[in-house]
PDB file of C-alpha atoms and ligand atoms in Angstrom:
ATOM      1  CA  MET U  21     -27.144   7.509 -14.972  1.00 62.00           C
ATOM      2  CA  GLU U  22     -30.062   5.126 -15.666  1.00 66.00           C
ATOM      3  CA  LYS U  23     -33.598   5.793 -14.385  1.00 75.00           C
ATOM      4  CA  LYS U  24     -35.109   3.314 -11.936  1.00 80.00           C
ATOM      5  CA  LEU U  25     -34.672  -0.241 -13.229  1.00 76.00           C
ATOM      6  CA  VAL U  26     -37.491  -2.801 -12.970  1.00 79.00           C
ATOM      7  CA  ASN U  27     -35.247  -5.250 -11.155  1.00 90.00           C
ATOM      8  CA  LYS U  28     -32.234  -4.188  -9.169  1.00 95.00           C
ATOM      9  CA  ILE U  29     -28.970  -5.607 -10.420  1.00 97.00           C
ATOM     10  CA  THR U  30     -27.503  -7.799  -7.698  1.00 98.00           C
ATOM     11  CA  ILE U  31     -23.722  -7.787  -7.407  1.00 98.00           C
ATOM     12  CA  VAL U  32     -22.520 -10.742  -5.406  1.00 98.00           C
ATOM     13  CA  GLY U  33     -19.077 -11.116  -3.828  1.00 98.00           C
ATOM     14  CA  CYS U  34     -18.165 -14.770  -4.326  1.00 98.00           C
ATOM     15  CA  GLY U  35     -15.118 -14.908  -2.071  1.00 98.00           C
ATOM     16  CA  PRO U  36     -11.672 -16.127  -3.058  1.00 98.00           C
ATOM     17  CA  GLY U  37     -12.757 -19.139  -5.081  1.00 96.00           C
ATOM     18  CA  SER U  38     -13.976 -22.086  -3.043  1.00 97.00           C
ATOM     19  CA  LYS U  39     -17.679 -22.605  -2.430  1.00 96.00           C
ATOM     20  CA  LYS U  40     -16.948 -22.994   1.292  1.00 97.00           C
ATOM     21  CA  HIS U  41     -16.133 -19.297   1.458  1.00 97.00           C
ATOM     22  CA  ILE U  42     -19.394 -18.064  -0.084  1.00 98.00           C
ATOM     23  CA  THR U  43     -21.883 -16.552   2.369  1.00 98.00           C
ATOM     24  CA  GLY U  44     -25.388 -17.972   2.758  1.00 98.00           C
ATOM     25  CA  LEU U  45     -26.984 -14.773   1.431  1.00 98.00           C
ATOM     26  CA  ALA U  46     -24.705 -14.749  -1.621  1.00 98.00           C
ATOM     27  CA  MET U  47     -25.624 -18.366  -2.349  1.00 98.00           C
ATOM     28  CA  GLN U  48     -29.330 -17.577  -1.967  1.00 98.00           C
ATOM     29  CA  ARG U  49     -29.117 -14.748  -4.510  1.00 98.00           C
ATOM     30  CA  ILE U  50     -27.154 -16.930  -6.952  1.00 98.00           C
ATOM     31  CA  LYS U  51     -29.694 -19.773  -6.694  1.00 98.00           C
ATOM     32  CA  ASN U  52     -32.563 -17.350  -7.403  1.00 97.00           C
ATOM     33  CA  ALA U  53     -30.922 -15.705 -10.413  1.00 98.00           C
ATOM     34  CA  ASP U  54     -32.386 -15.856 -13.931  1.00 97.00           C
ATOM     35  CA  SER U  55     -29.100 -14.643 -15.409  1.00 97.00           C
ATOM     36  CA  LEU U  56     -25.581 -14.992 -14.070  1.00 98.00           C
ATOM     37  CA  ILE U  57     -22.820 -12.736 -15.330  1.00 97.00           C
ATOM     38  CA  GLY U  58     -19.202 -13.423 -14.422  1.00 96.00           C
ATOM     39  CA  SER U  59     -15.736 -14.609 -15.344  1.00 95.00           C
ATOM     40  CA  ARG U  60     -15.296 -18.118 -16.740  1.00 95.00           C
ATOM     41  CA  ARG U  61     -13.901 -19.226 -13.361  1.00 95.00           C
ATOM     42  CA  LEU U  62     -16.931 -17.986 -11.419  1.00 97.00           C
ATOM     43  CA  LEU U  63     -19.491 -19.256 -13.944  1.00 97.00           C
ATOM     44  CA  GLU U  64     -17.867 -22.699 -13.767  1.00 97.00           C
ATOM     45  CA  LEU U  65     -18.139 -22.614  -9.984  1.00 97.00           C
ATOM     46  CA  PHE U  66     -21.917 -22.346 -10.404  1.00 96.00           C
ATOM     47  CA  GLY U  67     -22.230 -24.689 -13.378  1.00 94.00           C
ATOM     48  CA  ASP U  68     -25.026 -26.564 -11.545  1.00 95.00           C
ATOM     49  CA  ILE U  69     -27.238 -23.463 -11.279  1.00 96.00           C
ATOM     50  CA  GLU U  70     -29.920 -23.219 -13.944  1.00 95.00           C
ATOM     51  CA  ALA U  71     -29.626 -19.663 -15.177  1.00 97.00           C
ATOM     52  CA  ASP U  72     -28.584 -18.024 -18.430  1.00 96.00           C
ATOM     53  CA  LYS U  73     -24.871 -17.417 -18.222  1.00 97.00           C
ATOM     54  CA  TYR U  74     -22.902 -14.544 -19.749  1.00 95.00           C
ATOM     55  CA  MET U  75     -19.154 -14.454 -19.573  1.00 95.00           C
ATOM     56  CA  VAL U  76     -17.236 -11.296 -18.741  1.00 92.00           C
ATOM     57  CA  ASN U  77     -13.994 -10.870 -20.619  1.00 87.00           C
ATOM     58  CA  ARG U  78     -12.684  -7.845 -22.466  1.00 81.00           C
ATOM     59  CA  ASN U  79     -16.312  -6.992 -23.327  1.00 84.00           C
ATOM     60  CA  TYR U  80     -17.043  -5.741 -19.821  1.00 82.00           C
ATOM     61  CA  LYS U  81     -18.005  -2.179 -20.819  1.00 82.00           C
ATOM     62  CA  LEU U  82     -20.455  -3.317 -23.516  1.00 87.00           C
ATOM     63  CA  LEU U  83     -21.756  -6.036 -21.233  1.00 92.00           C
ATOM     64  CA  ILE U  84     -23.118  -3.407 -18.849  1.00 93.00           C
ATOM     65  CA  MET U  85     -25.649  -2.368 -21.522  1.00 93.00           C
ATOM     66  CA  ARG U  86     -26.673  -6.028 -21.834  1.00 93.00           C
ATOM     67  CA  ILE U  87     -27.001  -6.289 -18.058  1.00 95.00           C
ATOM     68  CA  ILE U  88     -29.273  -3.212 -17.979  1.00 94.00           C
ATOM     69  CA  SER U  89     -31.442  -4.579 -20.749  1.00 93.00           C
ATOM     70  CA  LEU U  90     -31.663  -8.040 -19.131  1.00 95.00           C
ATOM     71  CA  SER U  91     -32.653  -6.523 -15.796  1.00 94.00           C
ATOM     72  CA  LYS U  92     -35.897  -5.266 -17.391  1.00 92.00           C
ATOM     73  CA  ARG U  93     -37.134  -8.857 -17.607  1.00 94.00           C
ATOM     74  CA  LYS U  94     -34.910 -10.939 -15.355  1.00 96.00           C
ATOM     75  CA  LYS U  95     -33.228 -11.212 -11.986  1.00 97.00           C
ATOM     76  CA  VAL U  96     -29.653 -10.501 -12.930  1.00 97.00           C
ATOM     77  CA  VAL U  97     -26.796 -11.470 -10.639  1.00 98.00           C
ATOM     78  CA  VAL U  98     -23.289 -10.256 -11.396  1.00 98.00           C
ATOM     79  CA  LEU U  99     -20.641 -12.472  -9.835  1.00 98.00           C
ATOM     80  CA  VAL U 100     -17.403 -10.845  -8.750  1.00 97.00           C
ATOM     81  CA  SER U 101     -14.482 -12.473  -6.999  1.00 97.00           C
ATOM     82  CA  GLY U 102     -13.752 -11.641  -3.379  1.00 98.00           C
ATOM     83  CA  ASP U 103     -15.657  -8.590  -2.198  1.00 98.00           C
ATOM     84  CA  PRO U 104     -17.430  -6.212  -4.625  1.00 98.00           C
ATOM     85  CA  GLY U 105     -16.002  -3.163  -2.844  1.00 98.00           C
ATOM     86  CA  PHE U 106     -12.400  -4.177  -3.407  1.00 98.00           C
ATOM     87  CA  PHE U 107     -11.033  -3.641  -6.936  1.00 96.00           C
ATOM     88  CA  SER U 108     -13.936  -5.200  -8.819  1.00 94.00           C
ATOM     89  CA  TYR U 109     -16.279  -4.812 -11.778  1.00 91.00           C
ATOM     90  CA  SER U 110     -18.946  -3.498  -9.404  1.00 94.00           C
ATOM     91  CA  LYS U 111     -17.682   0.104  -9.538  1.00 94.00           C
ATOM     92  CA  LEU U 112     -18.281   0.341 -13.288  1.00 93.00           C
ATOM     93  CA  ILE U 113     -21.799  -1.015 -12.911  1.00 95.00           C
ATOM     94  CA  ILE U 114     -22.713   1.224  -9.968  1.00 96.00           C
ATOM     95  CA  ASP U 115     -21.295   4.293 -11.721  1.00 94.00           C
ATOM     96  CA  LYS U 116     -23.376   3.474 -14.797  1.00 93.00           C
ATOM     97  CA  VAL U 117     -26.734   2.489 -13.270  1.00 94.00           C
ATOM     98  CA  GLY U 118     -26.635   4.260  -9.906  1.00 95.00           C
ATOM     99  CA  VAL U 119     -26.408   2.693  -6.472  1.00 95.00           C
ATOM    100  CA  GLU U 120     -30.227   2.839  -6.061  1.00 95.00           C
ATOM    101  CA  ASN U 121     -30.492   0.302  -8.891  1.00 95.00           C
ATOM    102  CA  CYS U 122     -28.053  -2.149  -7.316  1.00 96.00           C
ATOM    103  CA  GLU U 123     -28.047  -4.588  -4.460  1.00 97.00           C
ATOM    104  CA  ILE U 124     -24.553  -5.379  -3.238  1.00 98.00           C
ATOM    105  CA  ILE U 125     -23.829  -8.567  -1.357  1.00 98.00           C
ATOM    106  CA  PRO U 126     -20.400  -8.592   0.309  1.00 98.00           C
ATOM    107  CA  GLY U 127     -17.969 -11.459   0.071  1.00 98.00           C
ATOM    108  CA  ILE U 128     -14.718 -12.538   1.682  1.00 98.00           C
ATOM    109  CA  SER U 129     -11.917 -10.706  -0.066  1.00 98.00           C
ATOM    110  CA  SER U 130      -8.711 -12.437  -1.128  1.00 98.00           C
ATOM    111  CA  VAL U 131      -6.822  -9.981   1.098  1.00 98.00           C
ATOM    112  CA  GLN U 132      -8.925 -10.868   4.132  1.00 98.00           C
ATOM    113  CA  LEU U 133      -8.139 -14.524   3.632  1.00 98.00           C
ATOM    114  CA  ALA U 134      -4.465 -13.745   2.954  1.00 98.00           C
ATOM    115  CA  PHE U 135      -4.121 -11.862   6.255  1.00 98.00           C
ATOM    116  CA  ALA U 136      -6.066 -14.533   8.142  1.00 98.00           C
ATOM    117  CA  SER U 137      -3.821 -17.221   6.639  1.00 98.00           C
ATOM    118  CA  ILE U 138      -0.639 -15.540   7.862  1.00 98.00           C
ATOM    119  CA  GLY U 139      -2.191 -14.560  11.207  1.00 97.00           C
ATOM    120  CA  LYS U 140      -1.720 -10.794  10.819  1.00 97.00           C
ATOM    121  CA  THR U 141      -4.124  -7.870  11.171  1.00 97.00           C
ATOM    122  CA  TRP U 142      -5.154  -5.908   8.095  1.00 97.00           C
ATOM    123  CA  SER U 143      -6.629  -2.836   9.802  1.00 97.00           C
ATOM    124  CA  ASP U 144      -3.153  -1.278   9.669  1.00 96.00           C
ATOM    125  CA  ALA U 145      -2.380  -2.323   6.087  1.00 98.00           C
ATOM    126  CA  CYS U 146      -2.568  -0.416   2.848  1.00 97.00           C
ATOM    127  CA  PHE U 147      -3.505  -1.879  -0.495  1.00 98.00           C
ATOM    128  CA  VAL U 148      -2.594  -1.571  -4.119  1.00 97.00           C
ATOM    129  CA  SER U 149      -3.794  -3.526  -7.126  1.00 97.00           C
ATOM    130  CA  LEU U 150      -1.415  -4.216  -9.987  1.00 96.00           C
ATOM    131  CA  HIS U 151      -4.037  -6.495 -11.553  1.00 93.00           C
ATOM    132  CA  GLY U 152      -4.283  -5.018 -15.058  1.00 89.00           C
ATOM    133  CA  ARG U 153      -2.750  -1.802 -13.713  1.00 91.00           C
ATOM    134  CA  LYS U 154       0.961  -1.639 -14.368  1.00 88.00           C
ATOM    135  CA  SER U 155       0.619   2.130 -14.042  1.00 93.00           C
ATOM    136  CA  GLU U 156       0.101   1.641 -10.290  1.00 94.00           C
ATOM    137  CA  PHE U 157       3.696   0.502  -9.867  1.00 94.00           C
ATOM    138  CA  PRO U 158       4.935   3.898  -8.575  1.00 95.00           C
ATOM    139  CA  THR U 159       2.131   3.802  -5.969  1.00 97.00           C
ATOM    140  CA  LEU U 160       3.395   0.433  -4.782  1.00 97.00           C
ATOM    141  CA  ILE U 161       6.960   1.720  -4.403  1.00 97.00           C
ATOM    142  CA  LYS U 162       5.738   4.799  -2.500  1.00 97.00           C
ATOM    143  CA  MET U 163       3.578   2.692  -0.175  1.00 98.00           C
ATOM    144  CA  VAL U 164       6.360   0.238   0.596  1.00 97.00           C
ATOM    145  CA  LYS U 165       8.711   3.134   1.421  1.00 97.00           C
ATOM    146  CA  GLU U 166       6.168   4.830   3.681  1.00 97.00           C
ATOM    147  CA  ARG U 167       4.161   2.006   5.235  1.00 97.00           C
ATOM    148  CA  LYS U 168       5.018  -1.112   7.213  1.00 96.00           C
ATOM    149  CA  LYS U 169       2.360  -3.391   5.773  1.00 98.00           C
ATOM    150  CA  VAL U 170       1.375  -3.396   2.109  1.00 98.00           C
ATOM    151  CA  ALA U 171      -0.880  -5.918   0.366  1.00 98.00           C
ATOM    152  CA  VAL U 172      -0.588  -6.188  -3.399  1.00 98.00           C
ATOM    153  CA  LEU U 173      -2.888  -7.844  -5.924  1.00 98.00           C
ATOM    154  CA  THR U 174      -0.854  -9.101  -8.858  1.00 96.00           C
ATOM    155  CA  ASP U 175      -1.526 -10.749 -12.199  1.00 92.00           C
ATOM    156  CA  LYS U 176       0.467 -12.711 -14.771  1.00 89.00           C
ATOM    157  CA  ALA U 177       2.200  -9.621 -16.155  1.00 87.00           C
ATOM    158  CA  THR U 178       2.591  -7.561 -12.988  1.00 87.00           C
ATOM    159  CA  ASN U 179       3.928 -10.388 -10.885  1.00 91.00           C
ATOM    160  CA  LEU U 180       6.267 -11.188  -8.008  1.00 95.00           C
ATOM    161  CA  LYS U 181       9.369 -10.860 -10.206  1.00 94.00           C
ATOM    162  CA  LEU U 182       8.395  -7.353 -11.239  1.00 93.00           C
ATOM    163  CA  VAL U 183       7.720  -6.404  -7.610  1.00 95.00           C
ATOM    164  CA  TYR U 184      11.141  -7.799  -6.650  1.00 96.00           C
ATOM    165  CA  LYS U 185      12.940  -5.882  -9.405  1.00 95.00           C
ATOM    166  CA  GLY U 186      11.088  -2.642  -8.675  1.00 95.00           C
ATOM    167  CA  LEU U 187      11.774  -2.705  -4.940  1.00 96.00           C
ATOM    168  CA  MET U 188      15.427  -3.725  -5.276  1.00 96.00           C
ATOM    169  CA  SER U 189      16.051  -1.000  -7.855  1.00 96.00           C
ATOM    170  CA  GLU U 190      14.804   1.509  -5.268  1.00 96.00           C
ATOM    171  CA  GLY U 191      17.268   0.148  -2.709  1.00 96.00           C
ATOM    172  CA  ILE U 192      14.513  -1.450  -0.610  1.00 96.00           C
ATOM    173  CA  ARG U 193      15.878  -4.719   0.827  1.00 94.00           C
ATOM    174  CA  ASP U 194      14.792  -5.242   4.449  1.00 95.00           C
ATOM    175  CA  ARG U 195      11.312  -6.623   3.948  1.00 97.00           C
ATOM    176  CA  MET U 196       9.576  -9.925   4.477  1.00 97.00           C
ATOM    177  CA  VAL U 197       7.321 -11.037   1.646  1.00 98.00           C
ATOM    178  CA  TYR U 198       4.384 -13.397   2.025  1.00 98.00           C
ATOM    179  CA  VAL U 199       3.213 -14.949  -1.212  1.00 98.00           C
ATOM    180  CA  CYS U 200      -0.387 -16.137  -0.834  1.00 98.00           C
ATOM    181  CA  GLU U 201      -1.284 -18.187  -3.869  1.00 97.00           C
ATOM    182  CA  ASP U 202      -4.612 -19.661  -4.992  1.00 97.00           C
ATOM    183  CA  LEU U 203      -6.210 -18.987  -1.631  1.00 98.00           C
ATOM    184  CA  SER U 204      -8.995 -21.411  -0.682  1.00 98.00           C
ATOM    185  CA  LEU U 205      -8.342 -23.535  -3.784  1.00 97.00           C
ATOM    186  CA  LYS U 206      -6.836 -27.038  -3.903  1.00 96.00           C
ATOM    187  CA  THR U 207      -3.583 -25.521  -5.159  1.00 97.00           C
ATOM    188  CA  GLU U 208      -3.341 -23.040  -2.261  1.00 98.00           C
ATOM    189  CA  ARG U 209       0.222 -22.291  -1.217  1.00 97.00           C
ATOM    190  CA  ILE U 210       1.358 -19.738   1.372  1.00 98.00           C
ATOM    191  CA  ARG U 211       5.066 -18.983   1.604  1.00 98.00           C
ATOM    192  CA  CYS U 212       7.249 -16.427   3.353  1.00 97.00           C
ATOM    193  CA  PHE U 213      10.592 -15.130   2.026  1.00 97.00           C
ATOM    194  CA  LYS U 214      13.118 -12.410   2.664  1.00 96.00           C
ATOM    195  CA  LEU U 215      12.746  -9.892  -0.156  1.00 96.00           C
ATOM    196  CA  THR U 216      16.381 -10.414  -1.134  1.00 95.00           C
ATOM    197  CA  SER U 217      15.760 -14.132  -1.746  1.00 95.00           C
ATOM    198  CA  ILE U 218      12.700 -14.069  -4.003  1.00 93.00           C
ATOM    199  CA  GLN U 219      14.447 -13.598  -7.327  1.00 90.00           C
ATOM    200  CA  ARG U 220      14.020 -17.236  -8.327  1.00 90.00           C
ATOM    201  CA  VAL U 221      10.711 -17.948  -6.613  1.00 94.00           C
ATOM    202  CA  GLN U 222       8.157 -19.320  -9.078  1.00 93.00           C
ATOM    203  CA  VAL U 223       4.492 -18.441  -8.748  1.00 94.00           C
ATOM    204  CA  ARG U 224       1.381 -19.673 -10.504  1.00 91.00           C
ATOM    205  CA  GLY U 225      -2.312 -18.806 -10.434  1.00 90.00           C
ATOM    206  CA  LEU U 226      -3.819 -16.012  -8.345  1.00 95.00           C
ATOM    207  CA  ASN U 227      -1.651 -14.152  -5.896  1.00 97.00           C
ATOM    208  CA  VAL U 228      -1.857 -11.711  -3.026  1.00 98.00           C
ATOM    209  CA  ILE U 229       1.573 -10.507  -1.931  1.00 98.00           C
ATOM    210  CA  ILE U 230       2.031  -9.017   1.522  1.00 98.00           C
ATOM    211  CA  ILE U 231       5.131  -6.929   2.109  1.00 98.00           C
ATOM    212  CA  LEU U 232       6.100  -6.303   5.732  1.00 98.00           C
ATOM    213  CA  ASP U 233       8.943  -4.367   7.200  1.00 95.00           C
ATOM    214  CA  GLU U 234      11.149  -6.370   9.574  1.00 74.00           C
ATOM    215  CA  GLU U 235       9.452  -5.204  12.795  1.00 60.00           C
ATOM    216  CA  SER U 236       5.796  -5.768  11.802  1.00 51.00           C
TER     217      SER U 236
HETATM  218  C1  SAM X 760      -9.751  -8.015 -10.057  1.00 59.94           C
HETATM  219  S1  SAM X 760      -8.994  -8.380  -8.531  1.00 59.94           S
HETATM  220  C2  SAM X 760     -10.390  -8.765  -7.596  1.00 59.94           C
HETATM  221  C3  SAM X 760     -10.191  -8.677  -6.092  1.00 59.94           C
HETATM  222  C4  SAM X 760     -11.426  -9.156  -5.347  1.00 59.94           C
HETATM  223  N1  SAM X 760     -12.516  -8.221  -5.463  1.00 59.94           N
HETATM  224  C5  SAM X 760     -11.160  -9.421  -3.870  1.00 59.94           C
HETATM  225  O1  SAM X 760     -11.792  -8.818  -3.004  1.00 59.94           O
HETATM  226  O2  SAM X 760     -10.322 -10.298  -3.606  1.00 59.94           O
HETATM  227  C6  SAM X 760      -8.291  -9.958  -8.864  1.00 59.94           C
HETATM  228  C7  SAM X 760      -7.035 -10.215  -8.016  1.00 59.94           C
HETATM  229  O3  SAM X 760      -7.403 -10.624  -6.705  1.00 59.94           O
HETATM  230  C8  SAM X 760      -6.451 -11.560  -6.215  1.00 59.94           C
HETATM  231  N2  SAM X 760      -7.133 -12.836  -5.939  1.00 59.94           N
HETATM  232  C9  SAM X 760      -8.420 -13.146  -6.212  1.00 59.94           C
HETATM  233  N3  SAM X 760      -8.697 -14.403  -5.792  1.00 59.94           N
HETATM  234  C10 SAM X 760      -7.549 -14.886  -5.244  1.00 59.94           C
HETATM  235  C11 SAM X 760      -7.177 -16.132  -4.635  1.00 59.94           C
HETATM  236  N4  SAM X 760      -8.046 -17.133  -4.506  1.00 59.94           N
HETATM  237  N5  SAM X 760      -5.908 -16.273  -4.180  1.00 59.94           N
HETATM  238  C12 SAM X 760      -5.018 -15.269  -4.286  1.00 59.94           C
HETATM  239  N6  SAM X 760      -5.308 -14.082  -4.852  1.00 59.94           N
HETATM  240  C13 SAM X 760      -6.552 -13.882  -5.324  1.00 59.94           C
HETATM  241  C14 SAM X 760      -5.387 -11.725  -7.298  1.00 59.94           C
HETATM  242  O4  SAM X 760      -4.350 -10.792  -7.035  1.00 59.94           O
HETATM  243  C15 SAM X 760      -6.168 -11.333  -8.543  1.00 59.94           C
HETATM  244  O5  SAM X 760      -5.309 -10.920  -9.582  1.00 59.94           O
END
């Protein structure tokens, strides 16, 4: 763990993607930043902000060292999508530098917006991320067998088709599936299907999938 840093590293939850969903405090921190660190998508969202910009890609572990070194001279803001506490880069940073060296600004998570969009509660849901984590597939199957409401983060490789195949091969059929795509963006699309009918459904972009049993 690092000793006390000169400037705390601010980790900002940027919400699901549209500027309308960014909180006032998050926007304030972003405007005051000397350096912004984030994915291409998030850096483009703040293209008008005058700050040094560093893109996160596969270099994310090395980038933490850069972030620590920058924070000695600059106000560093790390942009993460949705909420920092929900499957994000923030955990790696906090584990490395210690929570006392971080300021964490919450954001609206993609799952919050997904549940709001379909008008369902999420206090009774459970969550699994397949985003870059194919190994979590057995967890998904277990959750769907045991729980009535499961929200899944997917990516290009671990997508709706894979979820369909996995559930059907386990004999799970009686579920409704909400596919919440590109939430808050111009391409947003929210659709509901019976699990048995999603084989040919095409998806694009970012997706939260909500799997409900028939009675939920
Ligand atoms: C690394 S996780 C980050 C989750 C984020 N911390 C949150 O709270 O939403 C990225 C995944 O979140 C989901 N996601 C993020 N933004 C989304 C959006 N606008 N619409 C649908 N899903 C989204 C997708 O499943 C994507 O693969």
